[in-house]
Amino acid sequence: MNRSFLGSLDWVLIAPVFVLITLSLATIFSIDFALFKSQLLFLGLSVFVFLFFTQVDYRVIKHYSLPIYILSILLLLLVLFFGFESRGAVRWFDIFGFRVQFSELIKPFLAIAVASFLTKKNNFSLKLSFLTICLTLPIAMLIFFQPDLGNALIYIIVIILTLIFFGFPLRLFFVSIVVFIASTPFVWGFLHQYQKQRILTFLHPSDPLGTSYNAIQSSIAIGAGMLAGRGFGQGTQSGLKFLPERHTDFIFATLAEELGFIGAIVVLLCFAFVLFRIFLIFSKSEDSFCKLFCSVAFFLILSQFFINIAMNAAFLPIVGISLPFVSYGGSSLLSNFILLGLVSSISRSVVSRKVLEIR
């Protein structure tokens, strides 16, 4: 790997992610060494894929947006009919002994499809906004029926935020919210019992040993860390297994207990740096596809980060959203590194253009 290649990487974007990955590996190591080894393997693959996508010309990828979108639909259908069932959900597909979660993997590819679709149109219009939502709905619905309410919501939220950012009328947005609230009884009928229970638990947390258990234990873990934390492997909530899913959905609570308020702030600052860097790349880019892709990437990371942290702190219902770059899971890690690689590729093209202009 030569110096020119290393020099072309966006180290300002990579550095905070490296800190998040380091904290993630240390926390997973303190939970279970077997999980640590698996995550290390996933990380190696993810870094390789990241380096590949940093060198891919985004102008080539956007021409394949339609096949990418169709492939995403087919993969989700494949999971729905032939996927691996675990805990009543069919979200994974077994490939040579590895469980792949396509609802995670296709996130960067939906970003490509949406950015390319919006770029092909000359003017941003209300009709175009609705067409974009219609483009996203099949994917969101297929994920919802796995069932995976959390990721289905992420797709819808990200697209709506992107459209609002690019001019979707706020008045119509609020009208849509009213319509959604009015249709809640209809949507409620399609929710699984455990999903209904999570929402009811959030509204009325009255069963500390039952449905409220996860949220309460997570809050206890965050508070128990205090300023400097109990130390790696010393957390009672995670170490004594009071905290469920401590390596995935609730890894932030585990990290906060072991590293305290200081560790939690480091995580928050790292995400702030990543998001700010993506915003800078967005603002410096003159290509409409790049701007749209960066905005979708920004909202993808922001929405997952916000919902996961709020879920850990019991500010939102538990919907099973992973924390990007931190939660255990190969599919999530690979998806986020593909997204990061494409953003880095756009950053490299922006820098190259600036150099040419100076010359």
Coordinates of C-alpha atoms in Angstrom, one line a residue:
M1 CA 0.0 0.0 0.0
N2 CA 1.9 3.1 -1.3
R3 CA 2.0 6.5 0.3
S4 CA -0.1 8.1 -2.5
F5 CA -2.9 5.7 -1.8
L6 CA -2.8 6.3 2.0
G7 CA -2.5 10.0 1.4
S8 CA -5.7 10.0 -0.7
L9 CA -7.8 8.6 2.2
D10 CA -9.9 11.0 4.2
W11 CA -8.2 10.7 7.5
V12 CA -10.3 13.3 9.2
L13 CA -13.3 11.1 8.5
I14 CA -11.5 7.9 9.4
A15 CA -9.9 9.0 12.7
P16 CA -13.1 9.3 14.8
V17 CA -14.4 6.0 13.3
F18 CA -11.1 4.4 14.4
V19 CA -11.7 5.6 18.0
L20 CA -15.3 4.1 17.9
I21 CA -14.0 0.8 16.6
T22 CA -11.3 0.7 19.3
L23 CA -13.9 1.3 22.0
S24 CA -16.2 -1.2 20.5
L25 CA -13.6 -4.0 20.3
A26 CA -12.5 -3.3 23.9
T27 CA -16.1 -3.4 25.1
I28 CA -16.9 -6.6 23.2
F29 CA -13.7 -8.2 24.5
S30 CA -14.8 -7.5 28.0
I31 CA -18.1 -9.2 27.3
D32 CA -17.1 -12.3 25.4
F33 CA -13.8 -13.3 23.8
A34 CA -15.5 -15.4 21.2
L35 CA -17.6 -12.5 20.1
F36 CA -14.4 -10.3 20.0
K37 CA -12.8 -12.8 17.6
S38 CA -15.8 -12.8 15.3
Q39 CA -16.0 -9.0 15.3
L40 CA -12.3 -8.8 14.6
L41 CA -12.9 -11.0 11.5
F42 CA -15.8 -8.8 10.4
L43 CA -13.6 -5.7 10.9
G44 CA -10.9 -7.1 8.7
L45 CA -13.4 -7.8 5.9
S46 CA -15.0 -4.4 6.4
V47 CA -11.7 -2.5 6.2
F48 CA -10.9 -4.3 3.0
V49 CA -14.3 -3.4 1.5
F50 CA -13.9 0.2 2.7
L51 CA -10.5 0.5 0.9
F52 CA -12.1 -0.9 -2.2
F53 CA -15.0 1.5 -2.3
T54 CA -12.7 4.5 -1.6
Q55 CA -11.1 3.9 -5.0
V56 CA -14.4 3.3 -6.8
D57 CA -15.5 6.2 -9.0
Y58 CA -19.0 7.3 -7.8
R59 CA -19.9 8.3 -11.4
V60 CA -19.6 4.6 -12.4
I61 CA -21.7 3.4 -9.5
K62 CA -24.6 5.8 -10.0
H63 CA -25.2 4.3 -13.5
Y64 CA -25.9 1.0 -11.9
S65 CA -28.5 2.3 -9.5
L66 CA -31.5 0.5 -11.0
P67 CA -29.9 -3.0 -11.0
I68 CA -28.7 -2.2 -7.4
Y69 CA -32.2 -1.3 -6.4
I70 CA -33.7 -4.4 -8.0
L71 CA -31.1 -6.6 -6.4
S72 CA -31.9 -5.1 -3.0
I73 CA -35.6 -6.0 -3.4
L74 CA -34.6 -9.6 -4.5
L75 CA -32.3 -10.1 -1.6
L76 CA -35.1 -9.0 0.9
L77 CA -37.5 -11.4 -0.8
L78 CA -34.9 -14.1 -0.6
V79 CA -34.7 -13.6 3.2
L80 CA -38.5 -13.5 3.6
F81 CA -39.0 -16.8 1.9
F82 CA -35.8 -18.7 2.6
G83 CA -34.2 -16.8 5.5
F84 CA -33.0 -18.1 8.8
E85 CA -35.5 -17.8 11.7
S86 CA -34.4 -16.8 15.1
R87 CA -36.5 -15.6 18.0
G88 CA -39.6 -15.5 15.8
A89 CA -38.0 -13.2 13.2
V90 CA -36.7 -14.1 9.7
R91 CA -34.0 -11.4 9.2
W92 CA -30.9 -13.5 8.3
F93 CA -29.7 -15.5 5.4
D94 CA -27.1 -18.2 5.9
I95 CA -24.1 -18.0 3.5
F96 CA -21.5 -20.7 4.2
G97 CA -22.2 -20.7 7.9
F98 CA -22.3 -16.9 8.2
R99 CA -25.6 -15.2 9.0
V100 CA -26.1 -12.1 6.7
Q101 CA -28.7 -9.5 7.5
F102 CA -29.6 -7.9 4.2
S103 CA -31.7 -5.2 5.8
E104 CA -28.5 -3.8 7.1
L105 CA -26.3 -4.5 4.0
I106 CA -28.5 -2.7 1.5
K107 CA -28.5 0.7 3.3
P108 CA -25.7 2.2 1.3
F109 CA -27.1 0.8 -1.9
L110 CA -30.5 2.4 -1.2
A111 CA -28.6 5.6 -0.7
I112 CA -27.1 5.2 -4.2
A113 CA -30.5 4.4 -5.7
V114 CA -32.2 7.4 -4.1
A115 CA -29.4 9.8 -4.9
S116 CA -29.3 8.6 -8.5
F117 CA -33.1 8.8 -8.9
L118 CA -33.3 12.4 -7.6
T119 CA -30.3 13.4 -9.7
K120 CA -31.9 12.3 -13.0
K121 CA -34.7 14.8 -12.5
N122 CA -34.1 18.4 -13.3
N123 CA -36.3 20.0 -10.7
F124 CA -37.1 19.0 -7.2
S125 CA -40.9 18.8 -7.0
L126 CA -43.7 17.5 -4.8
K127 CA -44.4 14.7 -7.3
L128 CA -40.7 13.7 -7.2
S129 CA -40.8 13.6 -3.4
F130 CA -43.8 11.2 -3.5
L131 CA -42.1 9.0 -6.2
T132 CA -39.0 8.8 -3.9
I133 CA -41.1 7.7 -1.0
C134 CA -42.8 5.1 -3.3
L135 CA -39.3 3.9 -4.2
T136 CA -38.5 3.3 -0.6
L137 CA -41.8 1.8 0.6
P138 CA -41.3 -1.7 -1.0
I139 CA -38.0 -2.1 0.8
A140 CA -39.4 -0.7 4.1
M141 CA -42.4 -3.0 3.9
L142 CA -40.4 -6.1 3.1
I143 CA -38.2 -5.4 6.2
F144 CA -41.3 -4.6 8.3
F145 CA -42.7 -8.1 7.5
Q146 CA -39.5 -9.9 8.6
P147 CA -40.4 -8.4 11.2
D148 CA -37.9 -5.7 11.8
L149 CA -39.7 -2.5 12.8
G150 CA -36.6 -0.7 13.7
N151 CA -34.8 -0.8 10.4
A152 CA -38.1 -0.3 8.5
L153 CA -38.5 3.0 10.4
I154 CA -34.9 4.0 9.7
Y155 CA -35.5 3.8 5.9
I156 CA -38.6 5.9 6.1
I157 CA -37.1 8.4 8.5
V158 CA -34.0 8.9 6.4
I159 CA -35.8 9.4 3.2
I160 CA -38.3 11.9 4.8
L161 CA -35.4 13.9 6.4
T162 CA -33.5 13.9 3.1
L163 CA -36.6 15.2 1.2
I164 CA -37.2 17.9 3.8
F165 CA -33.6 19.0 3.6
F166 CA -33.9 19.4 -0.2
G167 CA -37.2 21.3 -0.1
F168 CA -40.1 19.1 0.7
P169 CA -42.8 21.5 2.2
L170 CA -42.9 21.3 6.0
R171 CA -46.6 22.0 5.9
L172 CA -47.2 18.8 3.9
F173 CA -44.8 17.0 6.2
F174 CA -46.9 17.9 9.2
V175 CA -50.1 16.9 7.3
S176 CA -48.5 13.5 6.7
I177 CA -47.7 13.1 10.4
V178 CA -51.4 13.8 11.2
V179 CA -52.5 11.2 8.6
F180 CA -50.0 8.7 10.1
I181 CA -51.3 9.3 13.6
A182 CA -54.9 8.9 12.3
S183 CA -53.9 5.6 10.7
T184 CA -52.3 4.3 13.9
P185 CA -55.1 1.9 14.8
F186 CA -54.7 0.3 11.3
V187 CA -50.9 0.0 11.6
W188 CA -51.3 -1.3 15.2
G189 CA -53.1 -4.4 13.9
F190 CA -50.0 -5.4 11.8
L191 CA -47.6 -5.1 14.7
H192 CA -46.4 -8.3 16.5
Q193 CA -47.3 -8.7 20.2
Y194 CA -43.8 -8.0 21.4
Q195 CA -43.6 -4.8 19.3
K196 CA -46.9 -3.6 20.8
Q197 CA -45.6 -4.5 24.3
R198 CA -42.5 -2.4 23.8
I199 CA -44.5 0.6 22.8
L200 CA -46.9 0.1 25.7
T201 CA -43.9 -0.4 28.1
F202 CA -42.4 2.9 27.0
L203 CA -45.7 4.7 27.6
H204 CA -46.3 2.9 30.9
P205 CA -43.1 1.5 32.4
S206 CA -44.8 -0.3 35.2
D207 CA -43.3 -3.9 35.0
P208 CA -39.7 -3.8 36.1
L209 CA -39.3 -7.6 36.0
G210 CA -41.3 -8.0 32.7
T211 CA -41.6 -5.9 29.7
S212 CA -39.8 -2.8 31.2
Y213 CA -36.8 -4.9 32.2
N214 CA -34.5 -4.1 29.3
A215 CA -35.1 -0.3 29.5
I216 CA -34.6 -0.2 33.3
Q217 CA -31.5 -2.3 33.3
S218 CA -30.0 -0.1 30.5
S219 CA -30.7 3.1 32.4
I220 CA -29.2 1.5 35.6
A221 CA -26.0 0.6 33.6
I222 CA -25.6 4.1 32.2
G223 CA -26.0 5.7 35.7
A224 CA -23.8 3.2 37.4
G225 CA -20.8 4.2 35.3
M226 CA -20.8 7.7 36.9
L227 CA -17.8 9.9 35.8
A228 CA -14.9 7.5 35.0
G229 CA -16.7 4.1 34.9
R230 CA -16.1 0.8 36.7
G231 CA -13.4 -0.3 34.2
F232 CA -13.4 -2.8 31.4
G233 CA -15.0 -6.1 32.4
Q234 CA -16.0 -4.7 35.8
G235 CA -19.5 -3.7 35.0
T236 CA -22.1 -5.4 37.1
Q237 CA -25.0 -5.0 34.8
S238 CA -23.2 -6.4 31.8
G239 CA -20.8 -8.7 33.7
L240 CA -23.6 -10.4 35.7
K241 CA -25.8 -10.4 32.6
F242 CA -28.6 -8.2 34.0
L243 CA -28.4 -6.2 30.8
P244 CA -29.7 -8.1 27.8
E245 CA -28.2 -7.7 24.3
R246 CA -25.3 -6.0 25.9
H247 CA -23.1 -6.4 22.9
T248 CA -25.6 -5.3 20.2
D249 CA -28.6 -3.0 20.9
F250 CA -27.4 -2.0 24.4
I251 CA -23.6 -1.8 23.9
F252 CA -23.7 2.0 24.6
A253 CA -25.1 1.2 28.1
T254 CA -22.3 -1.4 28.6
L255 CA -19.7 1.1 27.5
A256 CA -21.1 3.8 29.6
E257 CA -21.0 1.6 32.7
E258 CA -17.4 0.5 32.1
L259 CA -16.0 3.9 30.9
G260 CA -18.5 6.2 32.6
F261 CA -19.6 9.7 31.5
I262 CA -16.2 10.3 30.0
G263 CA -16.4 7.3 27.7
A264 CA -20.0 8.2 26.8
I265 CA -19.0 11.7 25.9
V266 CA -16.1 10.4 23.7
V267 CA -18.6 8.3 21.8
L268 CA -20.9 11.2 21.3
L269 CA -18.0 13.5 20.2
C270 CA -16.8 10.9 17.7
F271 CA -20.2 10.7 16.0
A272 CA -20.4 14.5 16.0
F273 CA -17.0 14.6 14.2
V274 CA -18.1 12.0 11.6
L275 CA -21.4 13.8 10.9
F276 CA -19.7 17.2 10.7
R277 CA -17.1 15.8 8.3
I278 CA -19.8 14.3 6.0
F279 CA -21.6 17.7 6.1
L280 CA -18.4 19.4 5.0
I281 CA -17.9 17.0 2.1
F282 CA -21.6 17.6 1.2
S283 CA -21.1 21.4 1.3
K284 CA -17.9 21.3 -0.8
S285 CA -19.2 19.0 -3.5
E286 CA -20.6 20.6 -6.6
D287 CA -22.1 17.4 -8.0
S288 CA -25.8 16.9 -7.3
F289 CA -25.4 13.1 -6.9
C290 CA -22.6 13.6 -4.4
K291 CA -24.7 16.1 -2.4
L292 CA -27.7 13.7 -2.3
F293 CA -25.6 10.7 -1.4
C294 CA -23.8 12.5 1.4
S295 CA -27.1 13.8 2.8
V296 CA -28.6 10.3 2.8
A297 CA -25.4 8.9 4.5
F298 CA -25.6 11.8 7.0
F299 CA -29.2 11.0 8.0
L300 CA -28.5 7.2 8.0
I301 CA -25.8 7.5 10.6
L302 CA -27.6 10.3 12.5
S303 CA -30.9 8.5 12.8
Q304 CA -29.3 5.2 13.9
F305 CA -27.1 7.0 16.4
F306 CA -29.9 9.1 17.8
I307 CA -32.4 6.3 18.2
N308 CA -29.9 3.8 19.7
I309 CA -28.7 6.3 22.3
A310 CA -32.3 7.4 23.1
M311 CA -33.3 3.8 23.4
N312 CA -30.4 3.0 25.8
A313 CA -31.4 6.0 27.9
A314 CA -35.1 4.9 27.9
F315 CA -36.1 8.1 26.0
L316 CA -37.6 6.0 23.1
P317 CA -39.2 2.6 22.8
I318 CA -36.9 -0.4 22.2
V319 CA -36.9 -1.1 18.5
G320 CA -33.7 -3.0 17.9
I321 CA -31.4 -0.4 16.2
S322 CA -27.7 -1.0 16.3
L323 CA -25.1 1.7 17.1
P324 CA -23.0 2.3 13.9
F325 CA -19.4 1.1 14.2
V326 CA -19.9 0.1 17.8
S327 CA -22.5 -2.6 18.1
Y328 CA -21.5 -6.2 17.5
G329 CA -22.6 -7.5 14.1
G330 CA -20.8 -8.2 10.8
S331 CA -23.7 -7.0 8.5
S332 CA -24.0 -3.7 10.3
L333 CA -20.2 -3.1 10.3
L334 CA -19.8 -4.0 6.6
S335 CA -22.8 -1.8 5.7
N336 CA -21.4 1.2 7.5
F337 CA -17.9 0.8 6.1
I338 CA -19.3 0.6 2.5
L339 CA -21.2 3.8 3.2
L340 CA -18.0 5.4 4.7
G341 CA -16.0 4.2 1.7
L342 CA -18.3 5.8 -0.8
V343 CA -18.3 9.1 1.2
S344 CA -14.5 8.9 1.3
S345 CA -14.5 8.4 -2.5
I346 CA -16.6 11.5 -2.9
S347 CA -14.2 13.4 -0.6
R348 CA -11.3 12.3 -2.6
S349 CA -12.9 13.5 -5.8
V350 CA -13.6 16.9 -4.2
V351 CA -10.0 17.2 -3.1
S352 CA -8.7 16.2 -6.6
R353 CA -10.9 18.8 -8.2
K354 CA -9.7 21.5 -5.9
V355 CA -6.1 20.5 -6.7
L356 CA -6.8 20.7 -10.4
E357 CA -8.4 24.1 -10.0
I358 CA -5.4 25.4 -8.1
R359 CA -3.0 24.2 -10.8

